[in-house]
Amino acid sequence: MKKDTTALIHHAYQPPAGFEAPQVGVHKASTVLFRDTAALRSRDWRHKTGYTYGLHGTPTTFTLEERIAALEGGRHCVLVPSGLAAIALVNQALLRAGDEVLLPANVYGPSRELARHELAHWGITHRLYDPMDAAALAAMVGPQTKLVWVEAAGSVTMEFPDLVGLLRVCRDQGITSAIDNTWGAGIAFDAFALGADIVMQALTKYPSGGGDVLMGSVCTRDDALHERIKLTHMRLGLGVAANDAELLLRSLPSTALRYHAADATGRALARWFQQRPEVAQVLHPALEGAPGHAHWRACSTAAAGLFSVVFDSRYGAAQVDRFVDALRLFRIGYSWAGPMSLVVPYDLGVMRQPAPYAGTLVRFSIGLEDVADLRADLEQALGALAT
Ligand SMILES: *Cc1c(COP(=O)(O)O)cnc(C)c1O
């Protein structure tokens, strides 16, 4: 059964007796009552055998956890209030003072800031590795290395890493690997099957799809690894609100439809940009010749509706800003995977040293609008470049 559509829609849920509706109820509670002291003493919050306290889960959040785990091909899932909180949770659960974590050079920016500041304060060091070079990662792993983060495709510059090779290095060297699977969304490839130990996702993006919920997930297959993460989750007091879980449960069955729709529009517009004389390079892993295209093809046929465009260096940042400001349907704003197409210009020199490309980069997040309308908007805004 296809795990990102049919299996999600027919995922087991036991409705209250006498109310045979497949939609999951919105259960809200801090207190969960126990029948007697024996029930109180025998309660087990570690396994999903029952309910103990609202923060530890309700029927609504347990069901969402089970469905996200099924989508990712994992066995366990914990939910946290944002994608970034999911990254922080994994780091805090697995790293101790003196440990080192390795991050890809094109890692999601706030993840690197977390390492540079919070992890550094706890005596945890980090280094950046080249995600295109698995042999270089193998050479970097040292006795202090306890965790390797992987991201496919990389943030903003969109290189698809040697995912198969990187995860094999981690497994061969016995280092726990965690993948930020926000781009793949459990749809583009099966991260666990490729060897990831931990699969994290910003549910804020495709699984929500509405641009109205912030949430993150951390999935595992291994029971002991899950228990470490679950213990840290509990000690930190993390949890998610029932109404947010409800929104996720409602949008989850259409995630794959929306993903593939944005993919089709994104590829059409990325190819259109390739023909434009104003553009030096289009960074989209599904395009021939794009960085990491062969790596992407080795494990996937689908892609998120997300790509970046490097403008020809004859256009300065101020000119590219005029192009961005001239867009009408593409709105300026962070995050992605909602119904509205978004655009953000990035200063590569500030993001990464050395800057991987000369010229100004603009990232496009493709929403659910009509492709011809979006193309017309891009075309009219390119007129502002020349002026
Ligand atoms: C958005 C995003 C996150 C963080 O998600 P939030 O819910 O916004 O905190 C993490 N990783 C990637 C790759 C993202 O795009």
Coordinates of C-alpha atoms and ligand atoms in Angstrom, one line a residue:
M1 CA 0.0 0.0 0.0
K2 CA 1.4 3.4 -0.9
K3 CA 2.5 4.9 2.3
D4 CA 2.2 8.6 1.4
T5 CA -1.5 8.3 0.2
T6 CA -3.6 5.2 0.7
A7 CA -1.9 4.1 3.9
L8 CA -2.3 7.5 5.5
I9 CA -6.0 7.8 4.6
H10 CA -6.8 4.2 5.8
H11 CA -4.5 4.5 8.9
A12 CA -6.1 2.8 11.9
Y13 CA -8.1 5.0 14.2
Q14 CA -10.6 3.8 16.8
P15 CA -13.4 6.2 17.1
P16 CA -15.4 6.5 20.4
A17 CA -18.0 3.7 20.8
G18 CA -21.2 4.4 18.8
F19 CA -19.6 7.2 16.6
E20 CA -18.1 5.5 13.5
A21 CA -16.5 8.6 11.9
P22 CA -13.0 8.2 10.4
Q23 CA -12.0 11.8 11.4
V24 CA -9.9 12.0 14.5
G25 CA -11.4 13.8 17.5
V26 CA -9.7 16.9 19.0
H27 CA -8.9 15.8 22.5
K28 CA -7.7 18.5 24.9
A29 CA -6.4 17.8 28.4
S30 CA -3.8 18.7 30.9
T31 CA -5.1 16.3 33.5
V32 CA -5.9 12.7 32.6
L33 CA -7.9 11.0 35.4
F34 CA -7.0 7.6 36.8
R35 CA -9.7 5.3 38.0
D36 CA -7.8 4.4 41.2
T37 CA -4.4 4.5 42.8
A38 CA -3.5 1.1 41.2
A39 CA -4.2 2.6 37.7
L40 CA -2.1 5.6 38.6
R41 CA 0.9 3.5 39.8
S42 CA 0.8 1.1 36.8
R43 CA 0.6 3.9 34.1
D44 CA 3.3 3.7 31.5
W45 CA 3.9 7.0 29.6
R46 CA 6.9 5.6 27.6
H47 CA 4.8 3.3 25.4
K48 CA 1.5 4.2 23.9
T49 CA -0.4 1.8 26.1
G50 CA -2.5 4.5 27.7
Y51 CA -2.6 8.2 28.7
T52 CA -0.9 9.8 31.7
Y53 CA -0.8 13.5 31.3
G54 CA -1.8 16.0 28.5
L55 CA 1.8 16.9 27.8
H56 CA 2.7 13.2 27.2
G57 CA 0.1 12.9 24.6
T58 CA -3.7 12.6 23.8
P59 CA -5.5 10.4 21.3
T60 CA -5.2 13.3 18.8
T61 CA -1.4 13.7 19.1
F62 CA -0.8 9.9 19.4
T63 CA -2.7 9.4 16.1
L64 CA -0.7 12.1 14.4
E65 CA 2.6 10.7 15.7
E66 CA 1.6 7.2 14.4
R67 CA 0.7 8.6 11.0
I68 CA 3.9 10.7 10.6
A69 CA 5.9 7.6 11.6
A70 CA 4.1 5.6 9.0
L71 CA 4.7 8.3 6.3
E72 CA 8.4 8.3 7.1
G73 CA 8.6 4.5 7.2
G74 CA 9.6 4.7 10.9
R75 CA 8.3 3.0 14.1
H76 CA 8.3 5.9 16.5
C77 CA 7.6 9.7 16.4
V78 CA 7.6 12.6 18.8
L79 CA 6.1 15.9 18.0
V80 CA 7.5 19.3 18.9
P81 CA 6.3 22.9 18.4
S82 CA 8.5 23.6 15.3
G83 CA 11.0 22.1 12.9
L84 CA 13.8 24.0 14.5
A85 CA 12.7 22.6 17.9
A86 CA 12.9 19.1 16.4
I87 CA 16.6 19.8 15.4
A88 CA 17.3 21.1 18.9
L89 CA 15.7 18.1 20.5
V90 CA 17.8 15.6 18.6
N91 CA 21.0 17.6 19.5
Q92 CA 20.1 17.8 23.1
A93 CA 19.1 14.1 23.4
L94 CA 22.3 12.8 21.8
L95 CA 25.1 15.2 22.5
R96 CA 27.1 15.8 25.7
A97 CA 30.0 18.2 26.6
G98 CA 33.1 17.2 24.6
D99 CA 31.1 15.7 21.7
E100 CA 31.2 16.9 18.1
V101 CA 28.4 17.1 15.6
L102 CA 29.0 17.4 11.8
L103 CA 26.7 19.6 9.7
P104 CA 26.6 19.9 5.9
A105 CA 28.0 23.2 4.6
N106 CA 24.6 24.0 3.1
V107 CA 22.7 23.2 6.3
Y108 CA 19.5 25.0 7.2
G109 CA 20.8 28.3 8.5
P110 CA 19.1 28.3 12.0
S111 CA 20.5 24.8 12.6
R112 CA 24.1 26.2 12.2
E113 CA 23.3 29.1 14.4
L114 CA 22.0 26.6 17.1
A115 CA 25.4 24.8 16.9
R116 CA 27.4 28.0 16.9
H117 CA 25.7 29.4 20.0
E118 CA 23.7 27.0 22.1
L119 CA 25.7 23.9 21.5
A120 CA 29.0 25.8 21.9
H121 CA 27.8 27.0 25.3
W122 CA 27.3 23.4 26.4
G123 CA 30.8 22.5 25.2
I124 CA 29.6 20.7 22.1
T125 CA 31.6 21.5 19.0
H126 CA 30.6 21.4 15.3
R127 CA 32.3 21.3 11.9
L128 CA 30.9 21.7 8.4
Y129 CA 31.5 19.0 5.8
D130 CA 31.1 19.0 2.0
P131 CA 27.8 17.2 1.4
M132 CA 28.8 16.3 -2.1
D133 CA 31.8 14.3 -1.0
A134 CA 31.2 11.2 1.2
A135 CA 34.9 10.3 1.3
A136 CA 35.6 13.7 2.8
L137 CA 33.0 13.0 5.5
A138 CA 34.6 9.7 6.2
A139 CA 37.9 11.4 6.7
M140 CA 36.5 14.0 9.1
V141 CA 34.8 11.6 11.5
G142 CA 36.8 11.5 14.7
P143 CA 36.5 9.9 18.2
Q144 CA 34.4 12.9 19.4
T145 CA 32.0 12.7 16.5
K146 CA 28.7 11.5 17.9
L147 CA 26.1 12.8 15.4
V148 CA 26.0 13.7 11.7
W149 CA 23.2 15.8 10.2
V150 CA 22.3 15.3 6.6
E151 CA 20.0 17.5 4.5
A152 CA 18.7 16.7 1.0
A153 CA 18.5 18.9 -0.9
G154 CA 20.6 21.6 0.9
S155 CA 19.0 24.8 2.0
V156 CA 18.9 27.7 -0.5
T157 CA 21.7 26.5 -2.8
M158 CA 19.7 23.2 -3.4
E159 CA 22.6 20.8 -4.1
F160 CA 21.4 17.3 -3.7
P161 CA 24.1 15.5 -1.6
D162 CA 25.5 12.1 -2.0
L163 CA 22.8 10.9 0.3
V164 CA 23.4 7.2 -0.2
G165 CA 27.2 7.7 0.3
L166 CA 26.9 9.9 3.4
L167 CA 24.5 7.6 5.2
R168 CA 26.7 4.6 4.3
V169 CA 29.7 6.4 5.9
C170 CA 27.7 7.0 9.1
R171 CA 26.6 3.4 9.3
D172 CA 30.1 2.0 8.5
Q173 CA 31.6 4.2 11.2
G174 CA 28.9 3.6 13.8
I175 CA 27.9 7.2 14.0
T176 CA 24.3 8.2 14.5
S177 CA 22.9 9.9 11.4
A178 CA 20.0 12.4 11.5
I179 CA 18.4 13.7 8.3
D180 CA 16.4 16.9 8.0
N181 CA 13.8 15.5 5.7
T182 CA 11.7 18.6 5.2
W183 CA 12.4 18.9 1.5
G184 CA 11.7 15.2 0.8
A185 CA 8.6 15.2 3.2
G186 CA 8.6 11.4 3.4
I187 CA 7.6 11.5 -0.3
A188 CA 10.6 12.1 -2.5
F189 CA 12.6 9.1 -1.0
D190 CA 12.6 6.8 2.0
A191 CA 15.2 8.1 4.3
F192 CA 15.1 5.1 6.7
A193 CA 15.6 2.6 3.8
L194 CA 18.6 4.7 2.8
G195 CA 20.1 4.1 6.2
A196 CA 19.2 7.2 8.3
D197 CA 18.8 6.6 12.1
I198 CA 16.7 9.6 12.8
V199 CA 14.4 11.4 10.4
M200 CA 13.3 14.9 11.3
Q201 CA 10.9 17.0 9.5
A202 CA 9.4 20.5 9.7
L203 CA 5.7 19.6 9.5
T204 CA 5.3 23.3 9.1
K205 CA 6.0 22.8 5.4
Y206 CA 4.3 20.2 3.1
P207 CA 2.4 18.1 5.7
S208 CA 0.7 21.3 6.9
G209 CA 0.6 22.9 3.5
G210 CA -1.6 25.8 4.8
G211 CA 1.1 28.2 6.0
D212 CA -0.8 28.3 9.3
V213 CA 0.9 25.7 11.6
L214 CA 4.3 25.3 13.1
M215 CA 5.3 21.8 14.1
G216 CA 8.2 19.4 13.9
S217 CA 8.6 15.6 14.1
V218 CA 11.4 13.3 15.1
C219 CA 11.0 9.7 13.8
T220 CA 13.1 6.6 14.6
R221 CA 13.0 2.9 14.0
D222 CA 15.3 1.9 16.8
D223 CA 13.5 1.5 20.2
A224 CA 16.5 2.5 22.3
L225 CA 17.2 5.6 20.2
H226 CA 13.5 6.6 20.4
E227 CA 13.6 6.2 24.2
R228 CA 16.5 8.6 24.5
I229 CA 14.7 11.2 22.4
K230 CA 11.4 10.6 24.2
L231 CA 13.1 11.0 27.7
T232 CA 14.7 14.3 26.6
H233 CA 11.4 15.4 25.1
M234 CA 9.6 14.8 28.4
R235 CA 12.2 16.4 30.5
L236 CA 12.2 19.5 28.4
G237 CA 8.4 19.8 28.6
L238 CA 7.8 19.7 24.9
G239 CA 4.4 19.1 23.4
V240 CA 2.0 20.3 20.7
A241 CA -1.5 21.8 20.8
A242 CA -4.5 19.7 19.9
N243 CA -5.8 22.2 17.4
D244 CA -2.5 22.3 15.6
A245 CA -2.4 18.5 15.5
E246 CA -6.0 18.6 14.2
L247 CA -4.9 20.8 11.3
L248 CA -2.1 18.4 10.5
L249 CA -4.4 15.4 10.6
R250 CA -6.7 17.1 8.1
S251 CA -4.0 18.2 5.6
L252 CA -1.9 15.0 5.8
P253 CA -3.9 12.9 3.3
S254 CA -3.4 15.5 0.6
T255 CA 0.3 16.0 1.2
A256 CA 1.5 13.9 -1.7
L257 CA -1.0 15.5 -4.1
R258 CA 0.2 19.0 -3.2
Y259 CA 3.8 17.9 -3.2
H260 CA 3.6 16.5 -6.8
A261 CA 1.5 19.5 -8.0
A262 CA 4.1 22.0 -6.7
D263 CA 6.8 19.7 -8.2
A264 CA 5.3 19.9 -11.6
T265 CA 4.8 23.7 -11.5
G266 CA 8.3 24.2 -10.0
R267 CA 10.0 22.1 -12.7
A268 CA 8.1 23.9 -15.5
L269 CA 9.2 27.3 -14.1
A270 CA 12.7 26.2 -13.3
R271 CA 13.1 25.1 -17.0
W272 CA 11.6 28.3 -18.2
F273 CA 14.2 30.3 -16.1
Q274 CA 17.0 28.2 -17.7
Q275 CA 16.1 29.7 -21.1
R276 CA 16.2 33.3 -19.8
P277 CA 19.3 35.4 -20.7
E278 CA 19.1 37.2 -17.3
V279 CA 19.9 33.9 -15.5
A280 CA 23.3 32.4 -14.9
Q281 CA 22.2 29.2 -13.2
V282 CA 19.0 27.5 -12.0
L283 CA 19.5 25.4 -8.9
H284 CA 17.0 22.6 -8.9
P285 CA 18.1 19.0 -8.3
A286 CA 15.7 17.5 -10.8
L287 CA 17.2 19.5 -13.7
E288 CA 20.0 18.0 -15.8
G289 CA 23.3 19.6 -15.0
A290 CA 22.2 21.1 -11.7
P291 CA 24.4 20.4 -8.7
G292 CA 23.7 16.9 -7.3
H293 CA 21.4 15.9 -10.1
A294 CA 23.0 12.5 -10.4
H295 CA 22.7 12.0 -6.6
W296 CA 19.0 12.9 -6.7
R297 CA 18.4 10.5 -9.6
A298 CA 20.1 7.7 -7.6
C299 CA 17.3 7.8 -5.0
S300 CA 14.3 9.8 -6.2
T301 CA 12.0 10.8 -9.0
A302 CA 10.1 13.5 -7.1
A303 CA 11.2 16.9 -5.9
A304 CA 9.8 19.7 -3.8
G305 CA 8.5 22.8 -5.5
L306 CA 11.5 24.8 -4.4
F307 CA 14.4 26.1 -6.5
S308 CA 16.9 29.0 -6.6
V309 CA 18.0 31.2 -9.5
V310 CA 21.5 32.8 -9.7
F311 CA 21.2 36.0 -11.7
D312 CA 23.9 36.9 -14.2
S313 CA 26.6 38.9 -12.4
R314 CA 25.9 41.9 -14.6
Y315 CA 22.9 42.5 -12.4
G316 CA 23.7 43.9 -9.0
A317 CA 21.8 43.1 -5.8
A318 CA 19.8 46.3 -6.0
Q319 CA 18.6 45.4 -9.5
V320 CA 17.6 41.9 -8.4
D321 CA 15.7 43.5 -5.4
R322 CA 13.8 45.5 -8.0
F323 CA 12.8 42.3 -9.7
V324 CA 11.7 40.8 -6.4
D325 CA 9.7 43.9 -5.5
A326 CA 8.0 43.9 -9.0
L327 CA 6.6 40.4 -8.4
R328 CA 2.9 40.4 -7.6
L329 CA 1.8 36.8 -7.1
F330 CA 5.1 35.7 -5.6
R331 CA 5.1 37.3 -2.2
I332 CA 8.2 38.0 -0.1
G333 CA 8.5 35.8 3.0
Y334 CA 10.1 32.9 4.7
S335 CA 9.0 29.3 5.0
W336 CA 7.5 27.4 2.0
A337 CA 5.1 24.7 0.9
G338 CA 2.0 26.7 1.5
P339 CA -0.7 27.6 -1.1
M340 CA 1.0 30.9 -1.9
S341 CA 4.2 31.1 -3.9
L342 CA 7.0 32.9 -2.1
V343 CA 10.3 34.5 -2.9
V344 CA 13.4 35.4 -0.9
P345 CA 16.6 37.0 -2.2
Y346 CA 19.7 35.7 -0.4
D347 CA 23.2 37.3 0.0
L348 CA 25.4 34.2 -0.7
G349 CA 28.5 36.0 0.6
V350 CA 26.9 36.4 4.1
M351 CA 25.5 32.9 4.1
R352 CA 28.5 30.9 3.2
Q353 CA 32.3 31.4 3.0
P354 CA 33.5 31.1 0.3
A355 CA 30.3 32.0 -1.6
P356 CA 29.6 29.1 -3.9
Y357 CA 28.3 31.3 -6.8
A358 CA 29.0 34.8 -8.1
G359 CA 25.8 36.8 -8.6
T360 CA 22.7 37.3 -6.6
L361 CA 20.5 34.3 -5.7
V362 CA 16.8 34.3 -5.3
R363 CA 14.9 31.3 -3.9
F364 CA 11.4 30.5 -5.2
S365 CA 8.9 28.4 -3.3
I366 CA 6.1 27.3 -5.6
G367 CA 2.6 27.3 -4.3
L368 CA -0.7 26.0 -5.8
E369 CA -1.4 28.8 -8.2
D370 CA -1.8 28.3 -11.9
V371 CA 1.5 27.8 -13.7
A372 CA 0.7 30.3 -16.5
D373 CA -0.2 33.0 -14.0
L374 CA 3.1 32.4 -12.2
R375 CA 5.1 32.5 -15.4
A376 CA 3.4 35.7 -16.5
D377 CA 4.3 37.3 -13.1
L378 CA 7.9 36.3 -13.4
E379 CA 8.1 37.6 -17.0
Q380 CA 6.7 41.0 -16.2
A381 CA 9.0 41.3 -13.1
L382 CA 12.1 40.5 -15.2
G383 CA 11.3 43.7 -17.1
A384 CA 12.2 45.5 -13.9
L385 CA 15.7 44.0 -14.0
A386 CA 16.8 45.9 -17.1
T387 CA 15.7 49.3 -15.8
Ligands
LIG1 C1 11.6 25.4 7.7 C2 12.7 24.5 7.9 C3 13.0 24.1 9.2 C4 12.4 24.6 10.4 O1 11.0 24.5 10.5 P1 10.2 25.6 11.4 O2 9.0 24.8 11.7 O3 10.0 26.8 10.6 O4 11.0 25.8 12.7 C5 14.0 23.1 9.3 N1 14.7 22.6 8.2 C6 14.3 23.0 7.0 C7 15.1 22.4 5.8 C8 13.3 23.9 6.8 O5 13.1 24.3 5.5

